[in-house]
């Protein structure tokens, strides 16, 4: 059974919210900066903060990449970060075929005042949806990219490669912690 305040896609309805969307595999320092930023906006407005995520992450499903953070761990981490509601979409062929318009209809159910995403965010069938599309239903903001001290962009892909290359210490640095499932 899912813990309280975790909803399947399409289930949750709210009169107001601030939200962020993403796979968030690893919940690395870039993800954490985005989530903290959106959370602080929700606190300013005094409205619930919602994270919309996918299980499995689209790249794990389509590109067979390794999973960094199983959903139960992700949910716990998000709860500790002060997320009020987590929406989790079971990501499969059927879900991925949903259009940009269908996804926006679903998001409207939680009436987001602001949507926060990172750089190069795409969604919907064939990844055809952009932040301009999100702007049609809510003001959409982009969190600036977070880089590591060497200047490289932090990403789940990079962290997976570091683990595969036995550079776990560097991976933990980008994650901001050690992973319990490693
Ligand atoms: C309704 C919907 C349909 C999607 N369809 C596809 C798809 O056909 N192919 C794909 O690679 N990703 C698809 N995605 C996943 C997105 O490309 C992307 O991974 C997701 O929006 C999370 O963003 P992030 O990867 O930046 O975290 C879809 C996402 C949504 C919400
Ligand atoms: N380094 C970063 N700085 C700021 N935002 C980021 C960063 N990395 C990802 N994001 C944002 O976090 C959300 C979730 O991204 P996603 O899960 O695709 O991360 P990723 O690390 O780029 O993953 P992958 O390498 O598997 O594509 C998206 O809105 C994305 O733009």
Short mmCIF file of C-alpha atoms and ligand atoms in Angstrom, two decimals:
data_model
loop_
_atom_site.label_atom_id
_atom_site.label_comp_id
_atom_site.label_asym_id
_atom_site.label_seq_id
_atom_site.Cartn_x
_atom_site.Cartn_y
_atom_site.Cartn_z
CA UNK A 1 0.00 0.00 0.00
CA UNK A 2 1.22 3.53 -0.79
CA UNK A 3 2.00 5.85 2.16
CA UNK A 4 -0.42 8.74 2.83
CA UNK A 5 -0.18 11.71 0.44
CA UNK A 6 1.20 9.71 -2.47
CA UNK A 7 -1.26 9.77 -5.36
CA UNK A 8 -1.42 7.99 -8.70
CA UNK A 9 -1.59 10.27 -11.74
CA UNK A 10 -5.01 11.85 -12.18
CA UNK A 11 -6.18 11.17 -8.61
CA UNK A 12 -5.21 14.35 -6.79
CA UNK A 13 -7.29 17.53 -6.90
CA UNK A 14 -6.29 20.73 -5.08
CA UNK A 15 -7.68 24.29 -5.17
CA UNK A 16 -4.14 25.76 -5.24
CA UNK A 17 -0.57 24.47 -5.35
CA UNK A 18 3.02 25.05 -6.40
CA UNK A 19 4.57 22.13 -8.24
CA UNK A 20 7.67 20.69 -9.81
CA UNK A 21 7.94 17.82 -12.29
CA UNK A 22 10.70 15.35 -13.06
CA UNK A 23 12.11 11.85 -12.91
CA UNK A 24 14.34 12.87 -9.99
CA UNK A 25 16.33 9.62 -10.00
CA UNK A 26 19.06 9.98 -7.38
CA UNK A 27 17.69 13.24 -6.00
CA UNK A 28 21.09 14.79 -6.61
CA UNK A 29 22.15 18.34 -5.70
CA UNK A 30 20.57 19.77 -8.87
CA UNK A 31 17.23 18.12 -8.06
CA UNK A 32 17.50 19.28 -4.44
CA UNK A 33 18.10 22.91 -5.50
CA UNK A 34 15.02 22.81 -7.77
CA UNK A 35 12.83 21.20 -5.09
CA UNK A 36 14.00 23.61 -2.38
CA UNK A 37 13.33 26.57 -4.64
CA UNK A 38 9.79 25.43 -5.46
CA UNK A 39 9.14 24.55 -1.82
CA UNK A 40 10.17 28.05 -0.71
CA UNK A 41 7.69 29.54 -3.20
CA UNK A 42 4.93 27.32 -1.81
CA UNK A 43 5.76 28.56 1.69
CA UNK A 44 5.56 32.18 0.56
CA UNK A 45 2.12 31.57 -0.98
CA UNK A 46 1.02 29.30 1.89
CA UNK A 47 -0.16 26.59 -0.53
CA UNK A 48 0.62 22.85 -0.80
CA UNK A 49 3.82 21.82 -2.54
CA UNK A 50 3.45 18.97 -5.04
CA UNK A 51 6.12 16.86 -6.76
CA UNK A 52 5.02 15.00 -9.89
CA UNK A 53 7.33 12.10 -10.67
CA UNK A 54 7.55 8.84 -12.62
CA UNK A 55 8.12 5.22 -11.66
CA UNK A 56 10.23 3.89 -13.21
CA UNK A 57 12.09 6.98 -14.46
CA UNK A 58 11.55 7.34 -18.24
CA UNK A 59 15.25 6.73 -19.00
CA UNK A 60 15.22 3.53 -16.94
CA UNK A 61 12.14 2.38 -18.86
CA UNK A 62 13.15 3.40 -22.40
CA UNK A 63 16.94 3.27 -22.28
CA UNK A 64 17.44 0.50 -19.75
CA UNK A 65 19.57 2.76 -17.54
CA UNK A 66 20.23 1.63 -13.98
CA UNK A 67 17.94 2.88 -11.22
CA UNK A 68 19.61 5.01 -8.55
CA UNK A 69 16.67 5.53 -6.17
CA UNK A 70 13.83 3.01 -5.75
CA UNK A 71 10.46 4.74 -5.37
CA UNK A 72 10.03 3.99 -1.64
CA UNK A 73 13.34 5.71 -0.92
CA UNK A 74 12.51 8.60 -3.22
CA UNK A 75 9.19 9.13 -1.49
CA UNK A 76 10.85 9.14 1.93
CA UNK A 77 13.48 11.64 0.78
CA UNK A 78 10.81 13.91 -0.71
CA UNK A 79 8.78 13.77 2.49
CA UNK A 80 11.88 14.77 4.48
CA UNK A 81 12.34 17.71 2.10
CA UNK A 82 8.90 18.99 3.05
CA UNK A 83 6.91 17.88 0.01
CA UNK A 84 3.19 17.88 0.84
CA UNK A 85 1.98 15.61 -1.96
CA UNK A 86 3.79 13.29 -4.34
CA UNK A 87 2.06 12.28 -7.57
CA UNK A 88 3.60 9.17 -9.12
CA UNK A 89 2.81 8.11 -12.66
CA UNK A 90 3.47 4.46 -13.53
CA UNK A 91 5.63 5.04 -16.56
CA UNK A 92 5.05 2.58 -19.39
CA UNK A 93 4.32 2.52 -23.13
CA UNK A 94 0.68 3.46 -22.51
CA UNK A 95 1.49 6.43 -20.23
CA UNK A 96 4.24 7.66 -22.58
CA UNK A 97 1.74 7.83 -25.45
CA UNK A 98 -0.27 10.53 -23.65
CA UNK A 99 -0.30 13.85 -25.48
CA UNK A 100 0.83 17.24 -24.20
CA UNK A 101 -2.83 18.32 -23.98
CA UNK A 102 -3.85 15.29 -21.91
CA UNK A 103 -1.03 15.93 -19.46
CA UNK A 104 -2.00 19.59 -19.11
CA UNK A 105 -5.62 18.60 -18.40
CA UNK A 106 -4.35 16.44 -15.56
CA UNK A 107 -2.11 19.19 -14.13
CA UNK A 108 -5.04 21.64 -14.14
CA UNK A 109 -6.71 19.47 -11.49
CA UNK A 110 -4.24 20.71 -8.89
CA UNK A 111 -4.46 24.37 -10.00
CA UNK A 112 -0.73 25.18 -9.91
CA UNK A 113 0.03 28.87 -9.38
CA UNK A 114 3.62 28.20 -10.38
CA UNK A 115 5.39 25.27 -12.02
CA UNK A 116 9.13 24.91 -11.49
CA UNK A 117 11.40 22.82 -13.74
CA UNK A 118 15.09 22.72 -14.57
CA UNK A 119 16.81 23.41 -17.89
CA UNK A 120 15.83 21.44 -21.03
CA UNK A 121 12.57 20.14 -19.62
CA UNK A 122 10.33 18.18 -22.04
CA UNK A 123 7.24 16.07 -21.54
CA UNK A 124 4.42 14.31 -23.40
CA UNK A 125 4.39 11.85 -26.29
CA UNK A 126 7.72 11.96 -28.12
CA UNK A 127 8.92 14.58 -25.59
CA UNK A 128 7.10 17.25 -27.61
CA UNK A 129 5.95 19.40 -24.65
CA UNK A 130 8.01 22.40 -23.54
CA UNK A 131 7.91 25.06 -20.82
CA UNK A 132 5.92 27.22 -23.26
CA UNK A 133 3.16 24.60 -23.14
CA UNK A 134 3.28 24.54 -19.33
CA UNK A 135 2.95 28.32 -19.40
CA UNK A 136 -0.50 27.93 -20.93
CA UNK A 137 -1.84 26.62 -17.61
CA UNK A 138 0.46 28.28 -15.07
CA UNK A 139 3.41 30.62 -14.72
CA UNK A 140 6.42 28.38 -15.34
CA UNK A 141 9.90 29.06 -14.03
CA UNK A 142 13.28 27.50 -14.79
CA UNK A 143 15.73 26.78 -12.00
CA UNK A 144 19.27 27.60 -13.25
CA UNK A 145 21.49 24.58 -13.82
CA UNK A 146 23.52 23.37 -10.84
CA UNK A 147 27.13 22.37 -11.59
CA UNK A 148 29.70 20.54 -9.53
CA UNK A 149 32.85 22.27 -8.27
CA UNK A 150 34.68 21.23 -11.47
CA UNK A 151 32.05 23.05 -13.52
CA UNK A 152 30.27 20.04 -15.01
CA UNK A 153 26.49 19.82 -15.02
CA UNK A 154 25.15 17.47 -12.33
CA UNK A 155 22.84 14.82 -13.79
CA UNK A 156 21.55 11.34 -12.96
CA UNK A 157 23.24 10.09 -16.14
CA UNK A 158 26.62 11.37 -14.97
CA UNK A 159 26.14 9.82 -11.53
CA UNK A 160 25.25 6.43 -13.06
CA UNK A 161 28.46 6.61 -15.13
CA UNK A 162 30.53 7.45 -12.06
CA UNK A 163 29.17 4.39 -10.23
CA UNK A 164 29.85 2.21 -13.27
CA UNK A 165 33.43 3.56 -13.39
CA UNK A 166 33.95 2.78 -9.70
CA UNK A 167 34.08 6.47 -8.83
CA UNK A 168 31.50 6.20 -6.05
CA UNK A 169 33.08 8.97 -3.95
CA UNK A 170 32.64 11.46 -6.78
CA UNK A 171 29.07 10.23 -7.29
CA UNK A 172 28.28 10.73 -3.59
CA UNK A 173 29.64 14.25 -3.88
CA UNK A 174 27.12 15.08 -6.64
CA UNK A 175 24.35 13.34 -4.73
CA UNK A 176 25.19 15.21 -1.52
CA UNK A 177 25.01 11.91 0.41
CA UNK A 178 25.74 8.19 0.21
CA UNK A 179 23.07 5.90 -1.26
CA UNK A 180 21.79 3.15 1.02
CA UNK A 181 21.10 0.76 -1.90
CA UNK A 182 24.65 0.89 -3.32
C1 LIG B 1 2.53 12.48 -20.54
C2 LIG B 1 3.99 12.19 -20.76
C3 LIG B 1 4.39 11.47 -21.88
C4 LIG B 1 5.75 11.18 -22.09
N1 LIG B 1 6.13 10.48 -23.22
C5 LIG B 1 7.45 10.25 -23.44
C6 LIG B 1 7.89 9.60 -24.63
O1 LIG B 1 7.10 9.27 -25.50
N2 LIG B 1 9.22 9.36 -24.77
C7 LIG B 1 10.13 9.73 -23.81
O2 LIG B 1 11.32 9.47 -23.98
N3 LIG B 1 9.75 10.36 -22.70
C8 LIG B 1 8.44 10.64 -22.49
N4 LIG B 1 8.04 11.28 -21.34
C9 LIG B 1 9.06 11.61 -20.31
C10 LIG B 1 9.64 12.99 -20.54
O3 LIG B 1 10.47 12.98 -21.68
C11 LIG B 1 10.50 13.39 -19.33
O4 LIG B 1 11.39 12.36 -18.99
C12 LIG B 1 9.63 13.71 -18.13
O5 LIG B 1 8.80 14.78 -18.50
C13 LIG B 1 10.48 14.06 -16.90
O6 LIG B 1 11.41 15.05 -17.19
P1 LIG B 1 12.93 14.85 -16.79
O7 LIG B 1 13.42 13.65 -17.58
O8 LIG B 1 13.60 16.14 -17.17
O9 LIG B 1 12.94 14.59 -15.34
C14 LIG B 1 6.71 11.62 -21.13
C15 LIG B 1 6.30 12.37 -20.02
C16 LIG B 1 4.97 12.67 -19.83
C17 LIG B 1 4.56 13.51 -18.63
N1 LIG B 2 21.91 20.04 -12.48
C1 LIG B 2 20.64 20.46 -12.44
N2 LIG B 2 20.36 21.72 -12.05
C2 LIG B 2 19.08 22.16 -12.00
N3 LIG B 2 18.00 21.44 -12.34
C3 LIG B 2 18.22 20.18 -12.74
C4 LIG B 2 19.54 19.62 -12.80
N4 LIG B 2 19.44 18.34 -13.23
C5 LIG B 2 18.13 18.12 -13.44
N5 LIG B 2 17.39 19.21 -13.15
C6 LIG B 2 15.94 19.35 -13.25
O1 LIG B 2 15.33 18.43 -12.36
C7 LIG B 2 14.14 17.87 -12.93
C8 LIG B 2 14.28 16.37 -13.00
O2 LIG B 2 15.30 16.11 -13.96
P1 LIG B 2 15.83 14.67 -14.35
O3 LIG B 2 15.28 13.69 -13.40
O4 LIG B 2 15.63 14.44 -15.81
O5 LIG B 2 17.38 14.87 -14.00
P2 LIG B 2 18.69 14.54 -14.78
O6 LIG B 2 19.73 14.54 -13.72
O7 LIG B 2 18.90 15.47 -15.94
O8 LIG B 2 18.42 13.05 -15.29
P3 LIG B 2 19.02 12.26 -16.54
O9 LIG B 2 20.50 12.44 -16.53
O10 LIG B 2 18.60 10.82 -16.27
O11 LIG B 2 18.37 12.86 -17.76
C9 LIG B 2 14.00 18.50 -14.32
O12 LIG B 2 13.12 19.61 -14.20
C10 LIG B 2 15.42 18.92 -14.64
O13 LIG B 2 15.47 19.99 -15.55
#
